[in-house]
JSON list of C-alpha atoms in Angstrom, two decimals:
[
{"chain": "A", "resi": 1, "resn": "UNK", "atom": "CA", "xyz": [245.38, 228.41, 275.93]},
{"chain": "A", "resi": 2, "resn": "UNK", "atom": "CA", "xyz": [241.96, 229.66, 277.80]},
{"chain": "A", "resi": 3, "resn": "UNK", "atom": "CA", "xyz": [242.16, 229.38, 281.99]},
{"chain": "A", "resi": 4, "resn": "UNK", "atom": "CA", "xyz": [241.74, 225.91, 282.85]},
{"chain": "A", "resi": 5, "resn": "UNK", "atom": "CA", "xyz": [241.87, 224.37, 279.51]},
{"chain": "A", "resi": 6, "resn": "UNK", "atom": "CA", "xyz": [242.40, 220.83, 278.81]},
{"chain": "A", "resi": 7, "resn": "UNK", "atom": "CA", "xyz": [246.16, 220.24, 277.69]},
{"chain": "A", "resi": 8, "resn": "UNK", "atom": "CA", "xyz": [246.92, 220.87, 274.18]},
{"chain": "A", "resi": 9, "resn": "UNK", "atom": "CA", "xyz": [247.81, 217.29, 273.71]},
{"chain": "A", "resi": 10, "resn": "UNK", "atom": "CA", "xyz": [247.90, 213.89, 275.38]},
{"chain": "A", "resi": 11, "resn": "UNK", "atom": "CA", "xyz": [251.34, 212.62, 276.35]},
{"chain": "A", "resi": 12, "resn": "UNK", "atom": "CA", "xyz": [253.67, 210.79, 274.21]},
{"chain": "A", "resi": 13, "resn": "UNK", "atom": "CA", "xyz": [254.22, 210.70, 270.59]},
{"chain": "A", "resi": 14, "resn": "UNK", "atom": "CA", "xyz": [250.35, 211.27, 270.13]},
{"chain": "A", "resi": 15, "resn": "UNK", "atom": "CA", "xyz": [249.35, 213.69, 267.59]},
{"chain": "A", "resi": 16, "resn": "UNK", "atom": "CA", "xyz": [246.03, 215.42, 268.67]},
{"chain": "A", "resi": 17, "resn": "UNK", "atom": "CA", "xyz": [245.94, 218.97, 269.67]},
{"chain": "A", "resi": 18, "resn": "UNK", "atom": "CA", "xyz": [243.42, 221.19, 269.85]},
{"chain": "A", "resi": 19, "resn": "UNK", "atom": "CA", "xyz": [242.54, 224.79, 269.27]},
{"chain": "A", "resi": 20, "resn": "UNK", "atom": "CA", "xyz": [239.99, 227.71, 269.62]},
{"chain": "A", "resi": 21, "resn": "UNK", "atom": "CA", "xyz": [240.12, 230.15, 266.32]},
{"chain": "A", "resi": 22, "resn": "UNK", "atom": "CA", "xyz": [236.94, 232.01, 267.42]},
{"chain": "A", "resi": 23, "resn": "UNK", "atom": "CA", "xyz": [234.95, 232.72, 271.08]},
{"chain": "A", "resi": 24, "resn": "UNK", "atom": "CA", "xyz": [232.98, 229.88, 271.69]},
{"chain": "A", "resi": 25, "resn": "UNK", "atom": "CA", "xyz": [234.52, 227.84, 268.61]},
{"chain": "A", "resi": 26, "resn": "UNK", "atom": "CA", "xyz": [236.75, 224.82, 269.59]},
{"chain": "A", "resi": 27, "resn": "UNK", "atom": "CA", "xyz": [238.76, 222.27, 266.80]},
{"chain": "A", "resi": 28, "resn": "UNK", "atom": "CA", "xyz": [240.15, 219.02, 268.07]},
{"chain": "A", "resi": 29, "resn": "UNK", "atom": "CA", "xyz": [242.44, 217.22, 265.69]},
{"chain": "A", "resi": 30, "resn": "UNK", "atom": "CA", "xyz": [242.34, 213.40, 266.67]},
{"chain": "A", "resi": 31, "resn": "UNK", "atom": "CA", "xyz": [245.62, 211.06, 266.00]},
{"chain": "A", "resi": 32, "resn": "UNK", "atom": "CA", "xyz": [243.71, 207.88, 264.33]},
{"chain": "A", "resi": 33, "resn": "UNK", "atom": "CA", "xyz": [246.76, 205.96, 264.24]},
{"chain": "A", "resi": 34, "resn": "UNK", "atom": "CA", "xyz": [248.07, 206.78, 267.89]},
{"chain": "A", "resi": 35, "resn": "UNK", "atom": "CA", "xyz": [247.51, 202.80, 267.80]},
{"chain": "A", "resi": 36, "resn": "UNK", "atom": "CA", "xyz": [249.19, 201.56, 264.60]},
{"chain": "A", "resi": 37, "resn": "UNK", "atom": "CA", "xyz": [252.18, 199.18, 263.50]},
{"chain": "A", "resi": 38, "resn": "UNK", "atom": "CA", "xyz": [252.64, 202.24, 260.44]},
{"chain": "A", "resi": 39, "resn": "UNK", "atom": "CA", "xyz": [255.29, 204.38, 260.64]},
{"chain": "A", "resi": 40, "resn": "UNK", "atom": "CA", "xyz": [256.77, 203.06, 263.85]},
{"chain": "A", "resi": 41, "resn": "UNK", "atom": "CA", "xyz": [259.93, 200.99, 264.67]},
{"chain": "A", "resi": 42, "resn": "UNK", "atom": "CA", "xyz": [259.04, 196.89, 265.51]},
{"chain": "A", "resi": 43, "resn": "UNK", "atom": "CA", "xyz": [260.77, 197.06, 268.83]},
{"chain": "A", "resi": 44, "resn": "UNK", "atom": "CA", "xyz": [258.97, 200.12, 270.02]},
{"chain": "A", "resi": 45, "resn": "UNK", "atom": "CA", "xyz": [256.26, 199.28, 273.00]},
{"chain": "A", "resi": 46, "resn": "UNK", "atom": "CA", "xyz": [253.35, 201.26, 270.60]},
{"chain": "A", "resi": 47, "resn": "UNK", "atom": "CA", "xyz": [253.76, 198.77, 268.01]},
{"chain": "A", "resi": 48, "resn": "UNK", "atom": "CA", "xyz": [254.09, 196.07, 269.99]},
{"chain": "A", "resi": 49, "resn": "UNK", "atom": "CA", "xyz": [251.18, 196.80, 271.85]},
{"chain": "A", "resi": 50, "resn": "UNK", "atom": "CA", "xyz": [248.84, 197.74, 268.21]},
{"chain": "A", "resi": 51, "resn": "UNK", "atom": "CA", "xyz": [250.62, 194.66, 266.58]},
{"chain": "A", "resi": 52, "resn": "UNK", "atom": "CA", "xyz": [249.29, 192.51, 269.47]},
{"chain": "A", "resi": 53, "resn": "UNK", "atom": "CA", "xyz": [245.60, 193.85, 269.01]},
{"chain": "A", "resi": 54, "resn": "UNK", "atom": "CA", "xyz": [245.61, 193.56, 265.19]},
{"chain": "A", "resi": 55, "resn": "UNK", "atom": "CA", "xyz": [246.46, 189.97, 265.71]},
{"chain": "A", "resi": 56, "resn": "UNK", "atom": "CA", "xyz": [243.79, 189.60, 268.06]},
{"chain": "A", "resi": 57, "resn": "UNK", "atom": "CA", "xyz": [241.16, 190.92, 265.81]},
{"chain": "A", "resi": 58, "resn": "UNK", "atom": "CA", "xyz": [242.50, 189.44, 262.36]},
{"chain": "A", "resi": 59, "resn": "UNK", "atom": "CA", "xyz": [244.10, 186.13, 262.45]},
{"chain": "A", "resi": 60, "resn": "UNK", "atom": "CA", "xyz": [244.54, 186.12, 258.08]},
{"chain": "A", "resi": 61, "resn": "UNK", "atom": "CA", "xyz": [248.22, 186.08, 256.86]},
{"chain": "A", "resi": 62, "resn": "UNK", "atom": "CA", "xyz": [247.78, 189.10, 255.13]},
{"chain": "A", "resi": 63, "resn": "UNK", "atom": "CA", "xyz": [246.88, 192.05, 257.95]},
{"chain": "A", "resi": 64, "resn": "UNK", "atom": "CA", "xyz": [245.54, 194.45, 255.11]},
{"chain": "A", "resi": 65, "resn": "UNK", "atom": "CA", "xyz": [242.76, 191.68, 254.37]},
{"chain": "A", "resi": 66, "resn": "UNK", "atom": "CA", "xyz": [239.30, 191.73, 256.28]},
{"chain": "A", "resi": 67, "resn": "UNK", "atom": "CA", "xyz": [238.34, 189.00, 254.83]},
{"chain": "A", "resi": 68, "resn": "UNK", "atom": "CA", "xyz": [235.78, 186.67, 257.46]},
{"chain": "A", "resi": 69, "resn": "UNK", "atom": "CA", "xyz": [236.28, 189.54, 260.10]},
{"chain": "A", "resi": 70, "resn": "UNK", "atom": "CA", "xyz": [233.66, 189.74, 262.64]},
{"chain": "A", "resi": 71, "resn": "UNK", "atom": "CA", "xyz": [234.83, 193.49, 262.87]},
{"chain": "A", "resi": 72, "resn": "UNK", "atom": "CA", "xyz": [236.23, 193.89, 259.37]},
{"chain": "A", "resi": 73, "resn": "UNK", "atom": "CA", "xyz": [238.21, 197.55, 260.54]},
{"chain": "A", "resi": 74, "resn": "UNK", "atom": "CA", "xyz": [241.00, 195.55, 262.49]},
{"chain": "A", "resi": 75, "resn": "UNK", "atom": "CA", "xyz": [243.32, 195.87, 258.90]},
{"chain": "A", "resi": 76, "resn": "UNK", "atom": "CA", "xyz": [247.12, 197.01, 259.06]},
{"chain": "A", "resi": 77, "resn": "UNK", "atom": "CA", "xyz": [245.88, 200.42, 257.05]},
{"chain": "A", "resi": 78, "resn": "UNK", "atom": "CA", "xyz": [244.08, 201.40, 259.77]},
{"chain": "A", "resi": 79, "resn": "UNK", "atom": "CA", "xyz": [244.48, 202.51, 263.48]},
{"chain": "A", "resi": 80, "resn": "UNK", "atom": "CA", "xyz": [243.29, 203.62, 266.64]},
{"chain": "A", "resi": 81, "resn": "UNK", "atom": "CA", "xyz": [242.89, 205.98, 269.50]},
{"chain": "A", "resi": 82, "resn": "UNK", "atom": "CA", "xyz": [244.88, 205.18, 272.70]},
{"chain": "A", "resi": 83, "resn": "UNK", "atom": "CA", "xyz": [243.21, 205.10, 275.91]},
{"chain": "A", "resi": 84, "resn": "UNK", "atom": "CA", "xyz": [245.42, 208.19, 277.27]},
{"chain": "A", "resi": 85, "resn": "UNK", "atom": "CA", "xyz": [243.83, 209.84, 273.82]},
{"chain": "A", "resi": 86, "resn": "UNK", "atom": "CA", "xyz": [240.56, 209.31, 274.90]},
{"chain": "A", "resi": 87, "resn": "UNK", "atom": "CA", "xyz": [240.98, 210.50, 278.26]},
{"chain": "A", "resi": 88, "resn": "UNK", "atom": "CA", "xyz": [242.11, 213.87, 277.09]},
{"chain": "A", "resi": 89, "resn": "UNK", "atom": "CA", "xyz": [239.66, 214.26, 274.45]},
{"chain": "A", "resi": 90, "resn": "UNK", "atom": "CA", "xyz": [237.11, 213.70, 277.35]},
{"chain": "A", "resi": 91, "resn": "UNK", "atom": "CA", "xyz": [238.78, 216.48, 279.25]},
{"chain": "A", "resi": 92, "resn": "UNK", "atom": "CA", "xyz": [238.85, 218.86, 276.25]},
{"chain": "A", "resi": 93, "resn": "UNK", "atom": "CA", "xyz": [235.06, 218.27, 275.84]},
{"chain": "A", "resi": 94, "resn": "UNK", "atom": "CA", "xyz": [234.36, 218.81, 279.42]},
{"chain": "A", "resi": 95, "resn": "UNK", "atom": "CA", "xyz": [235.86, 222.19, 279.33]},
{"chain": "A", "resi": 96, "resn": "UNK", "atom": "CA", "xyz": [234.05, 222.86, 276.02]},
{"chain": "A", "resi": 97, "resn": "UNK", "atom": "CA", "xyz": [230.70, 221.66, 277.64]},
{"chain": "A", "resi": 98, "resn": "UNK", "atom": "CA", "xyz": [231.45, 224.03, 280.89]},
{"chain": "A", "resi": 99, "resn": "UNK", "atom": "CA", "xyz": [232.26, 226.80, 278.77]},
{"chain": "A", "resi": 100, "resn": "UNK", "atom": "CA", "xyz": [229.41, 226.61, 276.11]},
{"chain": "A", "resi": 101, "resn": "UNK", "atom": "CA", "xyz": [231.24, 226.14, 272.98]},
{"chain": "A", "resi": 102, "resn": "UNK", "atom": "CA", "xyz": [230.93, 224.29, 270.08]},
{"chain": "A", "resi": 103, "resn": "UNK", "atom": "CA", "xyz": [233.61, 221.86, 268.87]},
{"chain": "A", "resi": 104, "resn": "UNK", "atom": "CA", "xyz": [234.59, 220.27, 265.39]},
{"chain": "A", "resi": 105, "resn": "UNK", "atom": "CA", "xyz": [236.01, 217.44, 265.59]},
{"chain": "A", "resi": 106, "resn": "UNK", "atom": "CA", "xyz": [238.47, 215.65, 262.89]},
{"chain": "A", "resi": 107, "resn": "UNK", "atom": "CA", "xyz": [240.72, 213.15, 262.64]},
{"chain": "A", "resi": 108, "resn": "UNK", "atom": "CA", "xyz": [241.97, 211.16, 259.38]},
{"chain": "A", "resi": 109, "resn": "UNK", "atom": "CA", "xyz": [239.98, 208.24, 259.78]},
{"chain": "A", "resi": 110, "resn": "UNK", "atom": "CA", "xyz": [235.76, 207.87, 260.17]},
{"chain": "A", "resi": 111, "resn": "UNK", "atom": "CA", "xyz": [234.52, 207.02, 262.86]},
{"chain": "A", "resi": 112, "resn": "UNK", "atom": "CA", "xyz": [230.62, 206.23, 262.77]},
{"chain": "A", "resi": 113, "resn": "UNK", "atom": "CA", "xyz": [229.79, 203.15, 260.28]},
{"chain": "A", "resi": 114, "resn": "UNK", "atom": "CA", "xyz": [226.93, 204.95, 258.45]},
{"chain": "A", "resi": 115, "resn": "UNK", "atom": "CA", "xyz": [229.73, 207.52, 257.10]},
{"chain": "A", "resi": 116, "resn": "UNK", "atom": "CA", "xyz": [232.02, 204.85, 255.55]},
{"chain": "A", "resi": 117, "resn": "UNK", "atom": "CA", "xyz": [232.37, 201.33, 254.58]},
{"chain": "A", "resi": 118, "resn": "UNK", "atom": "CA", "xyz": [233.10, 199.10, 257.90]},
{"chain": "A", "resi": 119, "resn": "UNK", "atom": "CA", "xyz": [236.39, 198.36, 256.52]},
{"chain": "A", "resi": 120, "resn": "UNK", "atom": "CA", "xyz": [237.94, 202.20, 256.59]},
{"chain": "A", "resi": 121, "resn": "UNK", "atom": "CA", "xyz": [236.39, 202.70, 260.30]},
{"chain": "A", "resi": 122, "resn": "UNK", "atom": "CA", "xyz": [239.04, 203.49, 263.20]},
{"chain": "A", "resi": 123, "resn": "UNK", "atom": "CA", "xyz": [239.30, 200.11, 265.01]},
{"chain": "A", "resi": 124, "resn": "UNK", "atom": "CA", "xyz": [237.73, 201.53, 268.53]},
{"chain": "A", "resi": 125, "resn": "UNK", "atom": "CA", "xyz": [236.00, 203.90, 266.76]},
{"chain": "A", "resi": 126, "resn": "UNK", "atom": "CA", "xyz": [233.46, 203.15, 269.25]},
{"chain": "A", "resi": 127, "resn": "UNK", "atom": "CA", "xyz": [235.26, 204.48, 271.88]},
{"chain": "A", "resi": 128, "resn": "UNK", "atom": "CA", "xyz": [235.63, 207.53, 270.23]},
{"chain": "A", "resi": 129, "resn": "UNK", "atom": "CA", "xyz": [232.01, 208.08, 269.50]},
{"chain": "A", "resi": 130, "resn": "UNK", "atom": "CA", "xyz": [230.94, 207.25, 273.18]},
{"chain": "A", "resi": 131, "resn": "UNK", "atom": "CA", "xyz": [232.87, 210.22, 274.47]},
{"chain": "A", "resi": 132, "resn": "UNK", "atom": "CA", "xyz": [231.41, 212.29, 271.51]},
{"chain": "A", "resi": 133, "resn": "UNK", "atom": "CA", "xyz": [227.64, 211.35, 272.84]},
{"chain": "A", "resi": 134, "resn": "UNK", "atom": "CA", "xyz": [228.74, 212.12, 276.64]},
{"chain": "A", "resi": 135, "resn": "UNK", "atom": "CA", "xyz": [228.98, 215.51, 275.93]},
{"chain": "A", "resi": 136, "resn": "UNK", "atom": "CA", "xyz": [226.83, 218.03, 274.08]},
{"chain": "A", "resi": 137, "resn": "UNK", "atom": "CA", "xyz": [229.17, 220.41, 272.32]},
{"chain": "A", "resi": 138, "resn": "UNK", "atom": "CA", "xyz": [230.50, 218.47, 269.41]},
{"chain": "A", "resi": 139, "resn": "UNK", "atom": "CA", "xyz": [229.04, 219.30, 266.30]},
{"chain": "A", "resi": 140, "resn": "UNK", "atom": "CA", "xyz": [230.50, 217.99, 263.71]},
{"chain": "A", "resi": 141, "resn": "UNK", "atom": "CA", "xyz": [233.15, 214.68, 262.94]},
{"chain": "A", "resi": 142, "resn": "UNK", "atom": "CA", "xyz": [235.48, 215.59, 259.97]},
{"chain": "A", "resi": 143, "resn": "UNK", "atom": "CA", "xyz": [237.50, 212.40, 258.18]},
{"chain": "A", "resi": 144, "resn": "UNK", "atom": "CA", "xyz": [238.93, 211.01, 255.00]},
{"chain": "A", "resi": 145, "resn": "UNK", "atom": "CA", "xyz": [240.69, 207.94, 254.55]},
{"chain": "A", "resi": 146, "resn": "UNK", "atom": "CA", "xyz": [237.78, 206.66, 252.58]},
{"chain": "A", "resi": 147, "resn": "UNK", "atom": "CA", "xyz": [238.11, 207.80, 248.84]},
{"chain": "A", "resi": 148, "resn": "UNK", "atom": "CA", "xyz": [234.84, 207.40, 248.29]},
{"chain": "A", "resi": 149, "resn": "UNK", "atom": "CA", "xyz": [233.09, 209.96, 250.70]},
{"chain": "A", "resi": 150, "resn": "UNK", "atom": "CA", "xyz": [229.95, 209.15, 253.22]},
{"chain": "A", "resi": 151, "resn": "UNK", "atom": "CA", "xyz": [227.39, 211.43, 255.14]},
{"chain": "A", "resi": 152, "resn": "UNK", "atom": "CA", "xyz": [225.03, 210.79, 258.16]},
{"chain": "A", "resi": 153, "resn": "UNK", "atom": "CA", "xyz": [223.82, 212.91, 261.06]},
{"chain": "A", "resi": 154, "resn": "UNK", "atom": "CA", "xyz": [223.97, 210.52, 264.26]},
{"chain": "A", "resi": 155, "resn": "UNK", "atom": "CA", "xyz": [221.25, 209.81, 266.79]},
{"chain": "A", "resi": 156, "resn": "UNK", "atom": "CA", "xyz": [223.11, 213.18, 268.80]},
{"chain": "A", "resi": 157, "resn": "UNK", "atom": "CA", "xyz": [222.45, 215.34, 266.03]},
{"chain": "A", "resi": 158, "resn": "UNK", "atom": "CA", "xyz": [226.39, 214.89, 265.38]},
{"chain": "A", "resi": 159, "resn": "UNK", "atom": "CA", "xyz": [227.16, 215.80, 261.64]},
{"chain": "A", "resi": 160, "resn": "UNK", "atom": "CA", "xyz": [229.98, 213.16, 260.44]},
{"chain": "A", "resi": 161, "resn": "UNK", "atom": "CA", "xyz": [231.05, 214.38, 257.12]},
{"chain": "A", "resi": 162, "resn": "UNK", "atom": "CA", "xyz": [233.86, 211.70, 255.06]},
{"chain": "A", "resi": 163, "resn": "UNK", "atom": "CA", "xyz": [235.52, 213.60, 252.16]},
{"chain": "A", "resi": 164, "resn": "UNK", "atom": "CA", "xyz": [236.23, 212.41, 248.77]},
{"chain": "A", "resi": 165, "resn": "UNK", "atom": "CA", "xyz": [239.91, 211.76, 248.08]},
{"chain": "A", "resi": 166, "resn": "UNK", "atom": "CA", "xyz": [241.70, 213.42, 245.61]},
{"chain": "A", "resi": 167, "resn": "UNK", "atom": "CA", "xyz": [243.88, 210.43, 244.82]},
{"chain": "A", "resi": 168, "resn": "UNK", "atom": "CA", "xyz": [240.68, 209.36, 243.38]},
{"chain": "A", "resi": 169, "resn": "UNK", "atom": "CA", "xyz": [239.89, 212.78, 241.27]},
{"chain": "A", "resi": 170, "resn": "UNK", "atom": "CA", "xyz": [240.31, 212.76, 237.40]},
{"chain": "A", "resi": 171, "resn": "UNK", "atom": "CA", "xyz": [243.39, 215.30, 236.50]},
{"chain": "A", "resi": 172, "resn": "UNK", "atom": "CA", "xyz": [240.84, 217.78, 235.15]},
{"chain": "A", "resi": 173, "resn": "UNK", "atom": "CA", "xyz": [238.48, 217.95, 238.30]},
{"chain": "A", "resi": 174, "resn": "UNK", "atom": "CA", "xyz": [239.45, 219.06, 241.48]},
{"chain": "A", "resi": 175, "resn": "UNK", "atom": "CA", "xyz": [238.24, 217.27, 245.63]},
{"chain": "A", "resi": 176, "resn": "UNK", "atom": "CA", "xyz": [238.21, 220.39, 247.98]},
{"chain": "A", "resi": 177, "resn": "UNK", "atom": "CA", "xyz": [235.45, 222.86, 249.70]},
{"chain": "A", "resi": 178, "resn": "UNK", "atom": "CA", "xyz": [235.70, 225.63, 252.35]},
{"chain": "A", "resi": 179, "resn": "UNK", "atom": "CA", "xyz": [233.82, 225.60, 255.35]},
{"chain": "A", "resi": 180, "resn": "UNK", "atom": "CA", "xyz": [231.80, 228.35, 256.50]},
{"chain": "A", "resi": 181, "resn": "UNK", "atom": "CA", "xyz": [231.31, 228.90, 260.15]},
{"chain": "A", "resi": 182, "resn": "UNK", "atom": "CA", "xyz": [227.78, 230.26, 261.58]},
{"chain": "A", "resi": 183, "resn": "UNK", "atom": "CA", "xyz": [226.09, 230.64, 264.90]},
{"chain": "A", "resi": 184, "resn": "UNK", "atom": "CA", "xyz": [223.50, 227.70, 263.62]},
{"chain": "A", "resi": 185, "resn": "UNK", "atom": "CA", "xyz": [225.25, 226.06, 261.15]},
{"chain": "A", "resi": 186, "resn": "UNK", "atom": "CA", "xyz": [228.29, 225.07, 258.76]},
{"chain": "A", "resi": 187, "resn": "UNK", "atom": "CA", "xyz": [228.36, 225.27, 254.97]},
{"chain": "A", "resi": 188, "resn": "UNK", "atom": "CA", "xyz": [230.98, 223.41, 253.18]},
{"chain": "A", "resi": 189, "resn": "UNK", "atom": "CA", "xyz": [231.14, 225.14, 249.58]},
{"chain": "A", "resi": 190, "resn": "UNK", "atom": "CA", "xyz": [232.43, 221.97, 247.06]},
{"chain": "A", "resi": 191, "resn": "UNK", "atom": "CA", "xyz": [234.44, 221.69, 244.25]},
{"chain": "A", "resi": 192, "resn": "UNK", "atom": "CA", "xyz": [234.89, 219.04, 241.70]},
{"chain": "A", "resi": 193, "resn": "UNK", "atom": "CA", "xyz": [233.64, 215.56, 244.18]},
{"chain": "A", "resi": 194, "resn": "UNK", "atom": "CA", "xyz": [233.43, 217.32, 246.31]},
{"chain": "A", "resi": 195, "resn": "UNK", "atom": "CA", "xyz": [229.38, 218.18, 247.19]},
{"chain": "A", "resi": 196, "resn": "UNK", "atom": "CA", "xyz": [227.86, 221.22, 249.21]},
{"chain": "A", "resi": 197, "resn": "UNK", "atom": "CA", "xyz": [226.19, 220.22, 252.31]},
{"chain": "A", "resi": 198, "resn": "UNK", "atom": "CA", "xyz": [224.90, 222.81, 255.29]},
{"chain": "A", "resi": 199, "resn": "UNK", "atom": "CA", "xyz": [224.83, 221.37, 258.45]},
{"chain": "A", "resi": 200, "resn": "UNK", "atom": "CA", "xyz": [222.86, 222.72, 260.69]},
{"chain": "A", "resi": 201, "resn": "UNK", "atom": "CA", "xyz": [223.83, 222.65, 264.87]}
]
């Protein structure tokens, strides 16, 4: 990794990484359910500790079910970003700032509510943006999770960009694009659901 870098991922079991394919061109892959009672054993402290916030945030018998949420993202098919998560994205976006690059971000699930419904959000996904807007290289938010697909460019001038799934795709379409990288811009080529958008920096 580049002098002074960030560390190429937080401690623990946590996912994210990150990685510069180009000068001045920085990816950061987010772990969405770093927090999350999927995939991990009961008596582990992570699950503990995500089961104990899900129950705080969605008192229905059914954890999958936002029904009467005040924040209707706290389901079991979602997750969250860990405060150690955070911390190092912070850190790899300070060293991105310092060093003038820009930086696409993604991570599985979306995390600005005018890019989704507000049930498929990450459940701090707050806390994800607000270290997003502290710095001013990020460019772009990558995410799926929602079938469906969603678009806005944030108050930052942050692209988020939600893909369609292809669980949703008829057999004789497709759900894909490529990305094209610029000084100035993006362009995601579609195919099938998949739309073209250019998104400028």
């Amino acid at each position: 990794r580049p002098a002074g870098a960030a560390a190429l991922s937080p401690a623990g079991d946590c996912q994210a990484y990150h990685f510069s394919p180009a000068a001045r061109f920085r990816v950061v892959v987010l772990d969405a359910y770093d927090l999350s009672i999927l995939g991990r054993q009961p008596d582990s402290p992570r699950y503990q500790e995500s089961l104990q916030l899900l129950r705080e945030k969605n008192p229905n018998d059914n954890l999958n079910s936002p029904t009467g949420l005040k924040e209707p993202q706290f389901v079991e098919f979602n997750g969250g970003f860990s405060q150690a998560q955070l911390d190092w994205f912070n850190e790899v976006l300070k060293f991105s700032d310092e060093n003038q690059e820009k930086v696409v971000v993604m991570g599985h699930l979306p995390i600005h509510p005018d890019a989704s419904d507000g049930v498929c959000l990450a459940w701090n996904y707050k806390d994800a943006l607000s270290v997003i807007h502290s710095h001013q290289c990020v460019v772009c938010f990558f995410a799926g999770h929602l079938h469906d697909g969603g678009y806005c460019l944030d108050s930052h001038g942050v692209h988020h960009l939600t893909l369609e799934g292809i669980i949703e795709t008829p057999p004789d379409s497709n759900a894909f694009g490529t990305v094209y990288v610029y000084e100035d811009k993006m362009i995601l080529k579609g195919r099938g659901r998949i739309s073209d958008i250019v998104m400028h920096f």
